[in-house]
Coordinates of C-alpha atoms in Angstrom, one line a residue:
M25 CA 93.5 111.7 116.3
N26 CA 92.2 109.3 118.9
H27 CA 94.8 106.9 120.3
R28 CA 92.9 105.9 123.4
S29 CA 94.1 107.0 126.8
P30 CA 92.5 107.0 130.2
F31 CA 94.0 110.4 130.6
T32 CA 92.1 112.3 128.0
T33 CA 88.4 112.8 127.3
P34 CA 86.1 110.3 128.8
F35 CA 86.4 106.8 127.3
T36 CA 89.5 107.7 125.3
R37 CA 93.0 106.6 126.0
R38 CA 95.5 109.1 124.8
G39 CA 98.0 110.9 126.9
L40 CA 97.2 109.0 130.1
L41 CA 94.4 110.9 131.7
V42 CA 93.4 114.3 130.5
S43 CA 89.9 114.1 131.9
G44 CA 88.3 111.0 133.1
A45 CA 84.9 110.0 134.6
G46 CA 85.7 108.1 137.7
L47 CA 88.0 107.6 140.6
A48 CA 90.5 104.9 140.3
A49 CA 91.1 102.0 142.6
G50 CA 92.3 98.5 142.2
V51 CA 90.3 95.4 141.2
A52 CA 87.8 94.9 144.1
L53 CA 89.1 98.4 144.8
T54 CA 92.1 97.2 146.7
G55 CA 95.8 97.4 146.0
G56 CA 95.9 93.6 145.9
G57 CA 94.0 93.1 142.7
T58 CA 97.2 92.8 140.6
L59 CA 97.7 91.0 137.3
A60 CA 100.2 88.9 139.1
G61 CA 97.4 86.8 140.3
A62 CA 96.0 86.1 136.9
Q63 CA 95.5 82.5 135.6
A64 CA 98.5 83.1 133.4
T65 CA 100.7 85.9 134.7
P66 CA 101.7 88.6 132.1
G67 CA 105.2 87.8 131.1
A68 CA 104.8 84.1 131.4
S69 CA 104.8 81.9 128.3
P70 CA 101.4 80.6 127.3
A71 CA 100.7 76.9 127.8
S72 CA 99.5 76.4 124.2
S73 CA 98.9 78.2 121.0
P74 CA 95.6 80.0 120.4
V75 CA 92.9 77.8 119.1
A76 CA 90.1 79.1 116.9
T77 CA 86.8 79.4 118.6
T78 CA 83.5 77.7 117.6
S79 CA 80.1 78.9 118.7
K80 CA 76.9 76.9 119.3
V81 CA 75.1 80.2 119.7
A82 CA 76.1 81.2 116.2
E83 CA 74.1 78.3 114.8
R84 CA 70.9 80.1 115.7
A85 CA 72.1 83.7 115.5
S86 CA 71.5 85.9 112.5
G87 CA 70.7 89.4 111.4
E88 CA 72.4 92.8 112.1
V89 CA 74.4 93.6 115.2
R90 CA 75.5 97.1 116.0
V91 CA 78.9 97.5 117.6
T92 CA 80.2 100.9 118.9
G93 CA 83.4 102.0 120.4
F94 CA 85.8 104.9 120.8
W95 CA 88.1 103.7 118.0
G96 CA 90.5 106.1 116.4
E97 CA 91.5 106.0 112.7
P98 CA 94.3 103.5 113.1
E99 CA 92.2 101.1 115.1
L100 CA 89.3 101.4 112.6
K101 CA 91.6 100.4 109.8
Q102 CA 92.8 97.4 111.8
L103 CA 89.2 96.5 112.7
E104 CA 88.3 96.2 109.0
K105 CA 90.5 93.1 109.0
V106 CA 88.6 91.8 112.0
W107 CA 85.2 92.4 110.5
A108 CA 86.3 90.7 107.3
A109 CA 87.3 87.6 109.2
F110 CA 84.1 87.7 111.2
S111 CA 81.9 87.9 108.1
E112 CA 83.7 85.0 106.5
K113 CA 83.1 82.8 109.6
Y114 CA 79.6 84.0 110.3
P115 CA 77.9 85.1 107.0
N116 CA 74.5 85.1 108.6
I117 CA 75.4 88.0 110.9
T118 CA 76.0 91.5 109.6
V119 CA 78.1 93.8 111.8
K120 CA 77.4 97.5 111.7
A121 CA 80.3 99.4 113.2
E122 CA 79.4 102.8 114.7
P123 CA 82.5 104.6 116.0
I124 CA 82.2 107.4 118.5
P125 CA 85.7 109.0 118.4
S126 CA 84.9 111.8 120.9
D127 CA 82.7 112.5 123.9
Y128 CA 82.1 108.7 124.1
L129 CA 80.8 108.6 127.6
T130 CA 78.3 111.4 127.1
K131 CA 77.0 109.9 123.9
I132 CA 76.8 106.3 125.1
Q133 CA 74.9 107.3 128.2
A134 CA 72.5 109.4 126.2
D135 CA 71.9 106.5 123.9
I136 CA 71.3 104.2 126.9
A137 CA 68.8 106.6 128.3
A138 CA 67.0 106.7 124.9
G139 CA 67.1 102.9 124.6
N140 CA 68.9 103.0 121.2
V141 CA 72.4 102.3 122.2
A142 CA 74.3 99.7 120.1
D143 CA 73.9 96.0 120.8
V144 CA 77.6 95.8 121.8
F145 CA 79.7 98.7 123.1
M146 CA 83.0 99.2 124.7
V147 CA 83.3 99.8 128.5
Q148 CA 86.5 100.9 130.2
N149 CA 87.2 99.2 133.5
E150 CA 87.3 102.5 135.3
Y151 CA 83.6 102.9 134.7
A152 CA 82.4 99.3 134.6
Q153 CA 80.8 99.4 138.0
D154 CA 78.7 102.4 137.1
F155 CA 77.2 100.5 134.2
M156 CA 76.9 97.1 135.9
S157 CA 75.2 98.5 139.0
R158 CA 72.6 100.3 136.9
N159 CA 71.6 97.0 135.1
V160 CA 72.3 98.4 131.6
L161 CA 74.6 95.5 130.6
L162 CA 73.6 91.9 129.9
S163 CA 75.1 89.1 131.9
I164 CA 77.0 86.7 129.6
D165 CA 77.5 83.8 131.9
D166 CA 74.9 81.6 130.1
Y167 CA 76.4 82.4 126.8
M168 CA 79.9 81.6 128.1
S169 CA 78.7 78.2 129.4
E170 CA 76.8 77.3 126.2
D171 CA 79.9 78.0 124.0
G172 CA 82.4 76.5 126.4
I173 CA 84.3 79.8 127.0
S174 CA 86.2 79.8 130.3
K175 CA 87.1 82.9 132.3
D176 CA 90.5 81.3 132.6
E177 CA 91.2 82.2 129.0
F178 CA 91.6 85.8 130.1
Y179 CA 93.8 87.5 132.8
K180 CA 91.8 87.1 136.0
P181 CA 92.0 90.8 137.2
L182 CA 90.6 91.9 133.8
I183 CA 87.7 89.4 134.3
D184 CA 87.2 90.7 137.8
A185 CA 86.8 94.2 136.5
Y186 CA 83.6 93.2 134.7
T187 CA 82.2 91.0 137.4
W188 CA 79.4 92.3 139.6
Q189 CA 77.5 90.4 142.2
D190 CA 79.0 87.1 140.8
K191 CA 77.9 87.7 137.3
L192 CA 80.0 88.6 134.3
Y193 CA 79.1 91.6 132.1
G194 CA 81.8 91.7 129.4
L195 CA 85.1 90.3 128.1
P196 CA 88.3 92.2 127.9
K197 CA 89.6 93.1 124.5
D198 CA 93.0 94.3 125.6
W199 CA 94.8 96.0 128.5
S200 CA 97.9 98.2 129.2
P201 CA 99.8 99.2 132.3
I202 CA 101.7 102.5 132.4
A203 CA 105.5 102.5 131.8
M204 CA 108.1 105.1 131.4
V205 CA 108.9 106.1 127.8
Y206 CA 112.1 108.1 127.5
D207 CA 114.6 109.6 125.1
P208 CA 117.8 107.7 125.4
D209 CA 119.9 110.4 123.7
A210 CA 118.7 113.1 126.1
F211 CA 119.5 110.8 129.0
E212 CA 123.0 110.2 127.7
A213 CA 123.6 113.9 127.1
A214 CA 122.5 114.8 130.6
G215 CA 124.3 112.0 132.3
A216 CA 121.0 110.9 133.7
A217 CA 120.2 107.3 134.7
V218 CA 116.9 105.5 134.3
P219 CA 115.2 106.1 137.7
T220 CA 114.1 103.2 139.8
T221 CA 112.8 105.2 142.8
W222 CA 111.0 108.4 143.5
D223 CA 114.2 110.0 144.7
E224 CA 116.0 108.9 141.6
L225 CA 113.2 110.3 139.5
H226 CA 113.8 113.7 141.0
D227 CA 117.5 113.5 140.3
T228 CA 117.0 112.4 136.7
L229 CA 114.4 115.1 135.9
T230 CA 116.7 117.7 137.5
K231 CA 119.7 116.6 135.3
L232 CA 117.5 116.6 132.2
K233 CA 116.1 120.1 133.0
D234 CA 119.6 121.5 133.6
N235 CA 120.9 120.0 130.3
K236 CA 117.9 121.0 128.2
G237 CA 117.1 124.3 129.9
S238 CA 113.4 123.4 130.3
V239 CA 111.2 121.1 132.2
Q240 CA 111.4 117.6 130.6
F241 CA 108.3 115.8 132.1
A242 CA 104.7 116.6 131.2
L243 CA 102.3 115.6 134.0
D244 CA 98.7 116.8 134.0
P245 CA 96.7 117.3 137.2
Q246 CA 94.2 114.4 136.9
M247 CA 93.0 111.7 139.1
A248 CA 93.7 109.1 136.5
R249 CA 97.4 110.0 136.7
Y250 CA 97.3 110.4 140.5
V251 CA 96.6 106.7 140.9
I252 CA 100.1 106.0 139.6
W253 CA 101.5 107.5 142.8
L254 CA 98.7 106.2 144.9
F255 CA 99.4 102.6 144.1
Q256 CA 103.2 103.1 144.5
A257 CA 102.6 104.6 147.9
G258 CA 100.5 101.6 148.9
G259 CA 97.2 103.4 148.8
S260 CA 93.7 102.5 147.4
L261 CA 90.4 104.2 146.9
T262 CA 88.4 101.9 149.3
N263 CA 88.9 99.1 151.7
P264 CA 88.7 95.5 150.3
E265 CA 85.1 95.2 151.2
V266 CA 84.3 98.4 149.3
T267 CA 82.5 99.8 152.4
E268 CA 84.8 102.6 153.2
I269 CA 86.7 105.3 151.3
E270 CA 90.4 105.3 152.0
L271 CA 91.5 108.5 150.4
N272 CA 92.2 110.0 153.9
S273 CA 95.1 107.5 154.4
D274 CA 98.7 108.5 154.9
A275 CA 99.5 106.8 151.6
A276 CA 97.0 108.9 149.7
K277 CA 98.5 112.1 151.2
T278 CA 102.0 110.9 150.4
A279 CA 101.0 110.2 146.8
L280 CA 99.5 113.6 146.3
N281 CA 102.5 115.4 147.9
E282 CA 104.9 113.5 145.7
M283 CA 103.0 114.1 142.5
Y284 CA 102.3 117.8 143.2
G285 CA 105.9 118.2 144.5
L286 CA 107.3 117.5 141.1
Y287 CA 105.3 120.4 139.8
K288 CA 106.1 122.7 142.7
D289 CA 109.8 121.9 142.3
G290 CA 109.7 122.8 138.7
L291 CA 110.3 119.2 137.5
S292 CA 107.0 118.7 135.8
T293 CA 104.5 120.8 133.8
P294 CA 101.0 120.4 132.5
S295 CA 101.1 119.5 128.9
A296 CA 99.0 122.5 127.8
D297 CA 101.5 124.9 129.3
I298 CA 104.1 123.8 126.8
G299 CA 101.8 123.7 123.8
A300 CA 100.9 120.0 123.8
G301 CA 97.5 118.3 123.7
W302 CA 98.6 115.6 126.1
P303 CA 101.8 114.3 127.7
G304 CA 102.4 111.8 124.9
D305 CA 102.1 114.6 122.4
A306 CA 104.6 116.6 124.4
Y307 CA 107.0 113.7 124.1
G308 CA 106.3 113.2 120.4
Q309 CA 107.0 116.9 119.6
G310 CA 110.3 116.6 121.5
L311 CA 109.2 119.1 124.1
T312 CA 109.9 116.6 126.9
S313 CA 112.3 113.6 127.4
V314 CA 110.1 111.5 129.7
A315 CA 106.5 110.3 129.4
F316 CA 104.5 108.1 131.7
E317 CA 102.2 106.4 129.2
G318 CA 100.5 103.2 128.1
N319 CA 100.9 101.3 124.8
W320 CA 98.5 103.7 123.1
L321 CA 101.4 106.1 122.8
F322 CA 103.2 104.1 120.1
P323 CA 100.6 104.3 117.3
A324 CA 100.5 108.0 117.9
L325 CA 104.2 108.3 117.6
A326 CA 104.3 106.2 114.5
S327 CA 101.6 108.3 112.8
D328 CA 102.4 111.8 114.1
H329 CA 106.1 111.6 114.9
P330 CA 107.6 108.6 113.2
D331 CA 111.2 109.7 113.7
R332 CA 110.9 110.2 117.4
K333 CA 113.4 108.0 119.2
Y334 CA 112.4 106.2 122.4
A335 CA 113.1 103.5 124.9
V336 CA 110.9 101.9 127.6
A337 CA 111.4 101.2 131.3
E338 CA 109.3 100.2 134.2
L339 CA 108.0 103.1 136.4
P340 CA 110.1 104.2 139.4
A341 CA 109.1 102.4 142.6
G342 CA 107.5 104.3 145.5
P343 CA 107.7 103.7 149.2
A344 CA 105.4 100.6 148.9
G345 CA 107.4 99.2 146.0
K346 CA 106.7 99.0 142.3
G347 CA 103.2 100.0 141.2
T348 CA 101.3 100.9 138.1
P349 CA 97.7 101.1 137.1
A350 CA 96.4 98.7 134.5
F351 CA 93.7 99.8 132.1
T352 CA 91.4 97.5 130.1
T353 CA 88.3 97.7 127.9
S354 CA 85.6 95.2 127.4
Y355 CA 83.1 94.5 124.7
S356 CA 79.8 94.3 126.6
I357 CA 76.2 93.7 125.5
F358 CA 73.4 96.2 126.1
A359 CA 70.7 94.6 128.4
G360 CA 68.0 95.8 126.0
S361 CA 69.6 94.5 122.8
K362 CA 67.1 93.1 120.3
N363 CA 69.6 90.7 119.0
P364 CA 71.5 89.4 122.0
D365 CA 72.5 86.1 120.3
A366 CA 74.3 87.8 117.5
A367 CA 75.7 90.3 119.9
W368 CA 77.3 87.5 121.9
V369 CA 78.8 85.9 118.8
A370 CA 80.4 89.3 118.0
V371 CA 81.8 89.7 121.5
N372 CA 83.1 86.2 121.6
F373 CA 84.9 86.6 118.2
L374 CA 86.3 90.1 119.0
T375 CA 87.8 88.9 122.3
G376 CA 88.6 85.3 121.1
P377 CA 91.9 84.1 119.7
E378 CA 91.1 85.0 116.1
G379 CA 89.7 88.5 116.5
A380 CA 91.9 89.6 119.4
K381 CA 95.0 88.5 117.6
I382 CA 94.2 90.6 114.5
A383 CA 93.3 93.6 116.6
S384 CA 96.4 93.4 118.8
E385 CA 98.7 93.6 115.8
L386 CA 98.2 97.3 115.8
G387 CA 100.0 97.6 119.1
L388 CA 97.6 99.9 120.9
A389 CA 97.5 97.6 123.9
I390 CA 98.3 94.1 125.1
P391 CA 95.9 91.3 124.3
G392 CA 93.6 90.4 127.2
R393 CA 94.4 86.7 126.6
P394 CA 97.6 85.0 127.9
D395 CA 97.7 82.7 124.8
L396 CA 98.4 85.8 122.6
E397 CA 101.1 87.3 124.8
A398 CA 104.1 85.6 123.2
G399 CA 103.0 86.5 119.7
W400 CA 102.5 90.1 120.8
L401 CA 106.0 90.3 122.2
E402 CA 107.5 89.0 119.0
L403 CA 105.9 92.0 117.2
F404 CA 106.9 94.5 119.9
P405 CA 109.9 93.2 121.8
E406 CA 111.0 96.7 122.9
R407 CA 107.8 96.9 125.0
K408 CA 108.7 94.0 127.3
P409 CA 108.7 96.4 130.4
Y410 CA 104.9 96.6 129.9
I411 CA 104.6 92.9 130.2
E412 CA 106.9 92.8 133.2
A413 CA 104.8 95.5 134.9
G414 CA 101.9 93.1 134.6
T415 CA 103.2 91.1 137.6
Y416 CA 102.3 94.0 139.9
A417 CA 99.9 96.2 138.0
T418 CA 96.6 97.0 139.7
S419 CA 93.5 97.1 137.4
V420 CA 91.9 100.5 137.7
Q421 CA 88.2 100.6 138.6
Y422 CA 85.8 103.3 139.7
G423 CA 82.9 102.5 141.9
P424 CA 79.2 103.4 141.2
G425 CA 79.1 107.1 141.1
G426 CA 82.7 107.3 140.3
Q427 CA 82.2 109.1 137.1
K428 CA 81.1 112.3 138.8
C429 CA 83.7 111.8 141.5
Q430 CA 86.6 111.9 139.2
Q431 CA 85.2 114.9 137.4
D432 CA 84.9 116.7 140.7
A433 CA 88.4 115.5 141.8
D434 CA 90.0 116.6 138.6
A435 CA 88.6 120.1 139.3
I436 CA 90.1 120.0 142.7
L437 CA 93.5 119.0 141.4
Q438 CA 93.5 121.7 138.8
S439 CA 92.8 124.2 141.6
L440 CA 95.8 122.9 143.5
W441 CA 98.0 123.3 140.5
A442 CA 96.6 126.8 140.1
G443 CA 97.7 127.7 143.6
Q444 CA 94.1 128.2 144.8
V445 CA 94.3 125.5 147.5
E446 CA 97.0 123.8 149.6
P447 CA 97.8 120.1 149.2
D448 CA 96.3 119.0 152.6
A449 CA 93.1 120.9 151.8
A450 CA 92.9 119.5 148.3
M451 CA 93.3 115.9 149.7
Q452 CA 90.5 116.5 152.2
Q453 CA 88.3 117.9 149.4
I454 CA 89.0 114.8 147.2
Y455 CA 88.1 112.5 150.1
D456 CA 84.9 114.4 150.8
T457 CA 84.0 114.2 147.1
A458 CA 84.6 110.5 147.0
V459 CA 82.4 110.0 150.1
S460 CA 79.7 112.0 148.6
D461 CA 79.8 110.7 145.0
I462 CA 80.6 107.0 145.3
T463 CA 78.0 104.5 146.3
L464 CA 79.6 101.9 148.6
T465 CA 78.5 98.3 149.1
G466 CA 75.5 98.2 151.4
Q467 CA 74.4 101.7 150.8

């Protein structure tokens, strides 16, 4: 079942990074691109209630529009409600939904190469620069202007993730930072406290392991998970100008040593080693008591492990303070779409106050619009730590060429966990891979 995670197969978000297709950095590839700088900061009350959108473009748009994404079964069912509302509002436009539940990145790029990709398709922010730099997405600035849609209606870092050379190539449907999901009963039985620092995390995991008799934290060796520690250590993929790779920094090395150290010290384990498909699955099965996951975990728990108890807390802080990656997904228009007007109407509705509100009620992620935040918290009050993390979350983004880079870096991390290379050598290999694979500004 696909519950979307940046930690599983490309373009899915389930289990926080099982295999990705890019190397993570912040918005503008700096640690400063946090959601705290958004037009309306996550956690703040919206200035007004959502207002239904109108569209001048829709007055001339008609015909069929194909929309594709990596939706899983729960999201597809929720989207039926979205399509019904869309059809009622825009009867001249027919939406043809084409889900790609697995191998999304491979399939979508093959369709792009063949020129038959859907008019609208989902793009994760990790890979956005790859698509934008290759001119396969349609700029939507003119459509935004014609329909009076402002970028300020969305969280600024999410908009920044889909901006390339001052043009906008998609609107965010939702987003999620990473938080700590834990078993409160296991913590109480072990006398363990919710950790707020790296040192406290070690202490907590040790107590849980001693009490349970087994490792209680599943952590897979993937770059998409590594960025958790990278941001908390104050590191970034590149410099702010995106002209230099910074994975040779002390912060990058500190982050890898800390992440790998949990495994070396017997406090974490790859999920596959304990019979789980991903860390969220390990938590759901009761194999672990701690999971670092996004909001996509909860529909999975509800459908697969409805009796599993949990609580949520912010991630422990690192030497540079609090930090967490933020993941978002856009609806973007194929540059070669034969029906771009209808495609824009679909994107505008899906990310507008009407469509986004319906979609967000499933709880897979937080709406990309500040005006929907309060309503979302009313539905999911126990997830407030995710909203609070938005004040310092860094939107993850991979540069052009980053798809190959993360694939290569994941292989290096797996070799480190397998004992085939030492941490310092692995870090150097990851840096060399980034230098080789990522196309920097001006190159």
